[in-house]
């Protein structure tokens, strides 16, 4: 079974990945989102890590590692060795710099690469994490197959991601911008579990964290309101449509309240 979405825009897979990587490398996004580029922030990452049975000698892969927040938290709190891979060379460089600044350069290595073609051999990781990114991958089945391939038997995958019922999303949340904002190609939790199952990964825990999504929408709105007073031209140059933003944020908040949009945590295991 493939998991194509009727709302997918006509852009090719490579174009979508490049657009997403460019957007999440921009300073405007850093201003709007802060350190962790996902709802729930580092608190949810800690909860995810609790489900992964991490020990100090574990080797962990963070897929779509962004600026390194998740990987560095895991290396720092759990003493593990972490590889991070991200499509954006700018994010890879920033993450490696952050690792050095935190004194974790010997246990955290960041590489530019594609989640659908991971640049690692088979069965080398004890755990794989992926936060707020599976929703953006054009070929989710292929990415899940790659998670499974690089994971050792008995290893665990931890995912936090945007959830959506695609057919019920309002028009404001289905275009290319919404796709890059992790919404337009997000799936319901059960469909993520199905994608993982098809890759040989059995889901052992699913949790909903929809309130984290609302908090992120509130945060973006508050920061936009502040920045529109002080940095309107930087926002427009960075691709933020200040006119459209209030309606999009209101539609997103309504969609969460209606149960159409949310955020979820999944833990899955590769059979031993
Ligand atoms: C919403 S951010 C999440 C970053 C990080 N996981 C976090 O939670 O802070 C999405 C990230 O996915 C990366 N990305 C998008 N498509 C990718 C792909 N095909 N392979 C690897 N990384 C990808 C982007 O460059 C961006 O850094």
Short mmCIF file of C-alpha atoms and ligand atoms in Angstrom, two decimals:
data_model
loop_
_atom_site.label_atom_id
_atom_site.label_comp_id
_atom_site.label_asym_id
_atom_site.label_seq_id
_atom_site.Cartn_x
_atom_site.Cartn_y
_atom_site.Cartn_z
CA UNK A 1 0.00 0.00 0.00
CA UNK A 2 1.33 3.48 -0.80
CA UNK A 3 0.30 6.45 1.24
CA UNK A 4 -0.27 9.22 -1.32
CA UNK A 5 -2.47 12.16 -0.39
CA UNK A 6 -5.04 13.62 -2.75
CA UNK A 7 -4.08 17.09 -1.52
CA UNK A 8 -0.40 16.73 -2.50
CA UNK A 9 0.60 19.63 -4.76
CA UNK A 10 2.09 19.00 -8.17
CA UNK A 11 5.70 19.65 -7.05
CA UNK A 12 8.08 16.69 -7.36
CA UNK A 13 9.38 14.89 -4.29
CA UNK A 14 12.83 16.48 -4.58
CA UNK A 15 11.31 19.95 -4.97
CA UNK A 16 9.19 19.44 -1.86
CA UNK A 17 12.17 18.26 0.20
CA UNK A 18 14.28 21.22 -0.98
CA UNK A 19 11.45 23.71 -0.22
CA UNK A 20 10.95 22.25 3.24
CA UNK A 21 14.68 22.22 4.00
CA UNK A 22 15.05 25.83 2.80
CA UNK A 23 12.09 27.00 4.90
CA UNK A 24 13.43 25.30 8.04
CA UNK A 25 16.87 26.83 7.48
CA UNK A 26 15.52 30.39 7.49
CA UNK A 27 16.03 32.87 10.29
CA UNK A 28 12.33 33.78 10.22
CA UNK A 29 11.39 30.22 11.15
CA UNK A 30 14.00 30.26 13.92
CA UNK A 31 12.43 33.47 15.25
CA UNK A 32 8.92 32.04 15.15
CA UNK A 33 9.66 28.56 16.51
CA UNK A 34 12.61 28.99 18.89
CA UNK A 35 15.00 26.05 19.48
CA UNK A 36 12.84 22.95 18.98
CA UNK A 37 11.08 22.90 15.62
CA UNK A 38 8.15 20.84 16.84
CA UNK A 39 5.09 21.16 19.09
CA UNK A 40 5.74 20.05 22.66
CA UNK A 41 9.36 21.25 22.53
CA UNK A 42 12.05 19.53 24.57
CA UNK A 43 9.53 18.32 27.18
CA UNK A 44 7.92 16.08 24.58
CA UNK A 45 11.37 14.95 23.35
CA UNK A 46 12.18 13.82 26.90
CA UNK A 47 8.94 11.86 27.03
CA UNK A 48 9.76 10.28 23.67
CA UNK A 49 13.23 9.31 24.91
CA UNK A 50 11.70 7.62 27.98
CA UNK A 51 10.01 5.14 25.65
CA UNK A 52 13.18 4.16 23.82
CA UNK A 53 15.05 2.20 26.56
CA UNK A 54 18.25 4.19 25.97
CA UNK A 55 21.46 3.09 27.70
CA UNK A 56 24.81 4.90 27.65
CA UNK A 57 26.39 2.66 25.02
CA UNK A 58 23.46 3.11 22.60
CA UNK A 59 23.88 4.61 19.15
CA UNK A 60 20.89 6.72 18.13
CA UNK A 61 19.90 8.25 14.78
CA UNK A 62 17.90 11.49 14.65
CA UNK A 63 16.28 11.72 11.20
CA UNK A 64 15.58 15.33 10.06
CA UNK A 65 17.67 16.60 12.95
CA UNK A 66 17.15 20.30 12.12
CA UNK A 67 19.45 22.47 14.22
CA UNK A 68 20.30 19.54 16.49
CA UNK A 69 18.07 20.19 19.51
CA UNK A 70 16.72 16.64 19.85
CA UNK A 71 20.04 14.90 19.14
CA UNK A 72 21.97 17.07 21.59
CA UNK A 73 19.34 16.57 24.30
CA UNK A 74 19.62 12.78 23.90
CA UNK A 75 23.44 12.88 23.97
CA UNK A 76 23.44 15.14 27.03
CA UNK A 77 20.67 13.53 29.13
CA UNK A 78 21.15 9.87 28.19
CA UNK A 79 24.88 9.79 27.42
CA UNK A 80 24.25 8.14 24.05
CA UNK A 81 26.17 8.65 20.81
CA UNK A 82 23.98 10.37 18.22
CA UNK A 83 24.03 10.75 14.46
CA UNK A 84 21.80 13.45 13.00
CA UNK A 85 20.82 13.61 9.34
CA UNK A 86 19.02 16.52 7.68
CA UNK A 87 18.31 17.55 4.08
CA UNK A 88 19.46 21.11 4.77
CA UNK A 89 23.26 21.67 4.68
CA UNK A 90 22.75 24.93 6.64
CA UNK A 91 20.97 23.08 9.45
CA UNK A 92 23.65 20.36 9.48
CA UNK A 93 26.37 23.00 9.90
CA UNK A 94 24.43 24.82 12.64
CA UNK A 95 23.80 21.54 14.48
CA UNK A 96 27.47 20.54 14.34
CA UNK A 97 28.41 23.99 15.66
CA UNK A 98 25.87 23.65 18.49
CA UNK A 99 27.35 20.23 19.36
CA UNK A 100 30.84 21.71 19.60
CA UNK A 101 29.58 24.65 21.68
CA UNK A 102 27.87 22.23 24.08
CA UNK A 103 31.04 20.11 24.41
CA UNK A 104 29.28 17.18 22.71
CA UNK A 105 31.22 17.19 19.43
CA UNK A 106 32.71 13.76 20.14
CA UNK A 107 29.29 12.13 20.61
CA UNK A 108 27.10 13.97 18.10
CA UNK A 109 27.81 13.90 14.37
CA UNK A 110 25.58 15.63 11.83
CA UNK A 111 25.38 14.74 8.13
CA UNK A 112 23.44 16.19 5.22
CA UNK A 113 21.25 13.51 3.66
CA UNK A 114 17.77 12.32 2.72
CA UNK A 115 15.49 10.40 5.08
CA UNK A 116 14.32 8.32 2.13
CA UNK A 117 17.91 7.23 1.35
CA UNK A 118 19.74 7.18 4.68
CA UNK A 119 23.54 7.28 4.34
CA UNK A 120 24.18 4.49 6.91
CA UNK A 121 24.69 0.70 6.74
CA UNK A 122 22.04 -1.82 7.84
CA UNK A 123 21.28 -2.53 11.53
CA UNK A 124 23.76 -0.07 13.08
CA UNK A 125 21.44 1.94 15.36
CA UNK A 126 19.82 0.93 18.67
CA UNK A 127 17.13 3.60 18.26
CA UNK A 128 15.86 5.99 15.58
CA UNK A 129 13.97 9.20 16.37
CA UNK A 130 12.16 11.49 13.96
CA UNK A 131 10.35 14.60 15.20
CA UNK A 132 7.89 16.63 13.14
CA UNK A 133 9.26 15.50 9.79
CA UNK A 134 7.70 12.20 8.61
CA UNK A 135 4.64 14.34 7.82
CA UNK A 136 6.70 16.28 5.26
CA UNK A 137 8.41 13.34 3.52
CA UNK A 138 6.91 12.77 0.05
CA UNK A 139 7.47 8.97 0.25
CA UNK A 140 6.64 8.01 3.83
CA UNK A 141 6.73 4.26 3.13
CA UNK A 142 10.27 4.55 1.80
CA UNK A 143 11.40 6.65 4.79
CA UNK A 144 9.89 4.13 7.24
CA UNK A 145 11.62 1.29 5.35
CA UNK A 146 14.89 3.18 5.81
CA UNK A 147 14.26 3.65 9.57
CA UNK A 148 13.76 -0.11 9.80
CA UNK A 149 16.79 -0.99 7.67
CA UNK A 150 19.30 0.99 9.77
CA UNK A 151 17.78 -0.21 13.08
CA UNK A 152 19.08 -3.36 14.79
CA UNK A 153 16.56 -6.15 15.47
CA UNK A 154 14.73 -5.32 18.73
CA UNK A 155 15.58 -1.61 18.37
CA UNK A 156 12.96 1.10 18.79
CA UNK A 157 11.71 4.00 16.69
CA UNK A 158 10.31 7.11 18.38
CA UNK A 159 8.22 9.54 16.37
CA UNK A 160 6.44 12.75 17.27
CA UNK A 161 4.48 14.24 14.44
CA UNK A 162 1.64 16.37 13.21
CA UNK A 163 -1.55 14.38 12.72
CA UNK A 164 -4.38 15.30 10.38
CA UNK A 165 -7.44 13.89 8.72
CA UNK A 166 -6.50 15.09 5.21
CA UNK A 167 -10.00 15.00 3.71
CA UNK A 168 -11.37 17.25 6.47
CA UNK A 169 -8.67 19.94 6.41
CA UNK A 170 -10.00 23.42 5.46
CA UNK A 171 -8.65 24.97 2.21
CA UNK A 172 -6.34 27.34 4.16
CA UNK A 173 -4.42 24.26 5.36
CA UNK A 174 -3.91 22.29 2.15
CA UNK A 175 -1.55 24.32 -0.08
CA UNK A 176 2.21 24.14 -0.52
CA UNK A 177 2.83 26.46 2.45
CA UNK A 178 0.69 24.23 4.65
CA UNK A 179 2.60 21.21 3.45
CA UNK A 180 5.90 22.82 4.39
CA UNK A 181 4.31 23.83 7.71
CA UNK A 182 3.92 20.06 8.30
CA UNK A 183 0.12 20.08 7.96
CA UNK A 184 -1.07 19.32 4.43
CA UNK A 185 0.45 15.84 4.13
CA UNK A 186 0.14 14.82 7.79
CA UNK A 187 -1.82 11.61 8.52
CA UNK A 188 -3.98 10.25 11.36
CA UNK A 189 -2.04 8.33 14.07
CA UNK A 190 -3.44 5.00 12.85
CA UNK A 191 -2.08 5.64 9.37
CA UNK A 192 1.41 6.40 10.73
CA UNK A 193 1.20 3.08 12.60
CA UNK A 194 0.19 1.35 9.35
CA UNK A 195 3.16 2.89 7.53
CA UNK A 196 5.49 1.65 10.30
CA UNK A 197 3.91 -1.83 10.27
CA UNK A 198 4.49 -2.11 6.52
CA UNK A 199 8.19 -1.44 7.24
CA UNK A 200 8.38 -4.19 9.89
CA UNK A 201 7.99 -1.84 12.87
CA UNK A 202 5.24 -2.77 15.37
CA UNK A 203 3.71 0.23 17.16
CA UNK A 204 3.68 -0.40 20.92
CA UNK A 205 2.56 3.04 22.11
CA UNK A 206 0.52 5.91 20.64
CA UNK A 207 -0.24 9.09 22.57
CA UNK A 208 -2.10 12.22 21.47
CA UNK A 209 -0.58 15.59 22.37
CA UNK A 210 -3.02 17.89 20.56
CA UNK A 211 -2.75 20.63 23.20
CA UNK A 212 0.92 21.00 22.24
CA UNK A 213 -0.23 21.91 18.73
CA UNK A 214 -2.52 24.64 20.05
CA UNK A 215 0.30 26.00 22.23
CA UNK A 216 2.56 26.19 19.18
CA UNK A 217 -0.12 28.04 17.17
CA UNK A 218 -0.50 30.50 20.10
CA UNK A 219 3.28 30.98 20.23
CA UNK A 220 3.55 31.63 16.49
CA UNK A 221 0.67 34.12 16.65
CA UNK A 222 2.20 35.99 19.60
CA UNK A 223 5.62 36.18 17.95
CA UNK A 224 4.09 37.26 14.61
CA UNK A 225 2.19 40.05 16.36
CA UNK A 226 5.38 41.25 17.99
CA UNK A 227 7.49 40.92 14.84
CA UNK A 228 4.94 42.64 12.57
CA UNK A 229 5.58 45.79 14.63
CA UNK A 230 9.35 45.53 14.59
CA UNK A 231 10.41 43.43 11.60
CA UNK A 232 7.58 43.42 9.02
CA UNK A 233 9.92 43.66 6.01
CA UNK A 234 12.17 40.81 7.28
CA UNK A 235 9.04 38.64 7.68
CA UNK A 236 7.84 39.39 4.13
CA UNK A 237 11.34 38.81 2.74
CA UNK A 238 11.33 35.47 4.58
CA UNK A 239 8.12 34.44 2.79
CA UNK A 240 5.63 35.11 5.60
CA UNK A 241 2.33 36.45 4.22
CA UNK A 242 1.31 38.79 7.03
CA UNK A 243 -2.10 39.43 5.45
CA UNK A 244 -2.99 35.74 5.24
CA UNK A 245 -1.41 34.65 8.53
CA UNK A 246 -4.32 35.44 10.92
CA UNK A 247 -6.84 33.44 8.84
CA UNK A 248 -4.43 30.48 8.51
CA UNK A 249 -3.67 30.45 12.24
CA UNK A 250 -7.39 30.71 13.08
CA UNK A 251 -8.15 27.82 10.70
CA UNK A 252 -5.40 25.73 12.30
CA UNK A 253 -6.69 26.46 15.82
CA UNK A 254 -10.25 25.50 14.75
CA UNK A 255 -8.97 22.31 13.11
CA UNK A 256 -7.28 21.25 16.36
CA UNK A 257 -10.47 22.00 18.32
CA UNK A 258 -12.47 19.92 15.79
CA UNK A 259 -10.07 16.96 16.12
CA UNK A 260 -8.95 17.30 12.48
CA UNK A 261 -5.41 18.45 13.31
CA UNK A 262 -3.19 17.47 16.21
CA UNK A 263 0.15 16.08 17.37
CA UNK A 264 1.04 12.54 18.38
CA UNK A 265 3.86 10.43 19.80
CA UNK A 266 4.44 6.87 18.60
CA UNK A 267 6.93 4.24 19.76
CA UNK A 268 7.50 1.21 17.53
CA UNK A 269 9.77 -1.82 17.76
CA UNK A 270 11.56 -3.88 15.14
CA UNK A 271 11.02 -7.56 15.78
CA UNK A 272 14.04 -9.15 17.51
C1 LIG B 1 9.89 20.81 11.33
S1 LIG B 1 11.61 20.63 11.15
C2 LIG B 1 11.97 19.50 12.50
C3 LIG B 1 13.42 19.53 12.94
C4 LIG B 1 13.76 18.72 14.19
N1 LIG B 1 13.39 17.33 14.04
C5 LIG B 1 13.08 19.29 15.41
O1 LIG B 1 12.07 18.74 15.85
O2 LIG B 1 13.58 20.32 15.93
C6 LIG B 1 11.72 19.57 9.72
C7 LIG B 1 13.14 19.24 9.29
O3 LIG B 1 13.09 18.22 8.31
C8 LIG B 1 14.15 18.41 7.39
N2 LIG B 1 13.82 17.62 6.19
C9 LIG B 1 12.82 17.82 5.31
N3 LIG B 1 12.81 16.83 4.39
C10 LIG B 1 13.84 15.99 4.70
C11 LIG B 1 14.33 14.79 4.13
N4 LIG B 1 13.77 14.25 3.05
N5 LIG B 1 15.38 14.19 4.73
C12 LIG B 1 15.97 14.72 5.81
N6 LIG B 1 15.55 15.87 6.41
C13 LIG B 1 14.48 16.48 5.86
C14 LIG B 1 14.16 19.92 7.20
O4 LIG B 1 15.39 20.39 6.66
C15 LIG B 1 13.93 20.40 8.65
O5 LIG B 1 15.16 20.57 9.33
#
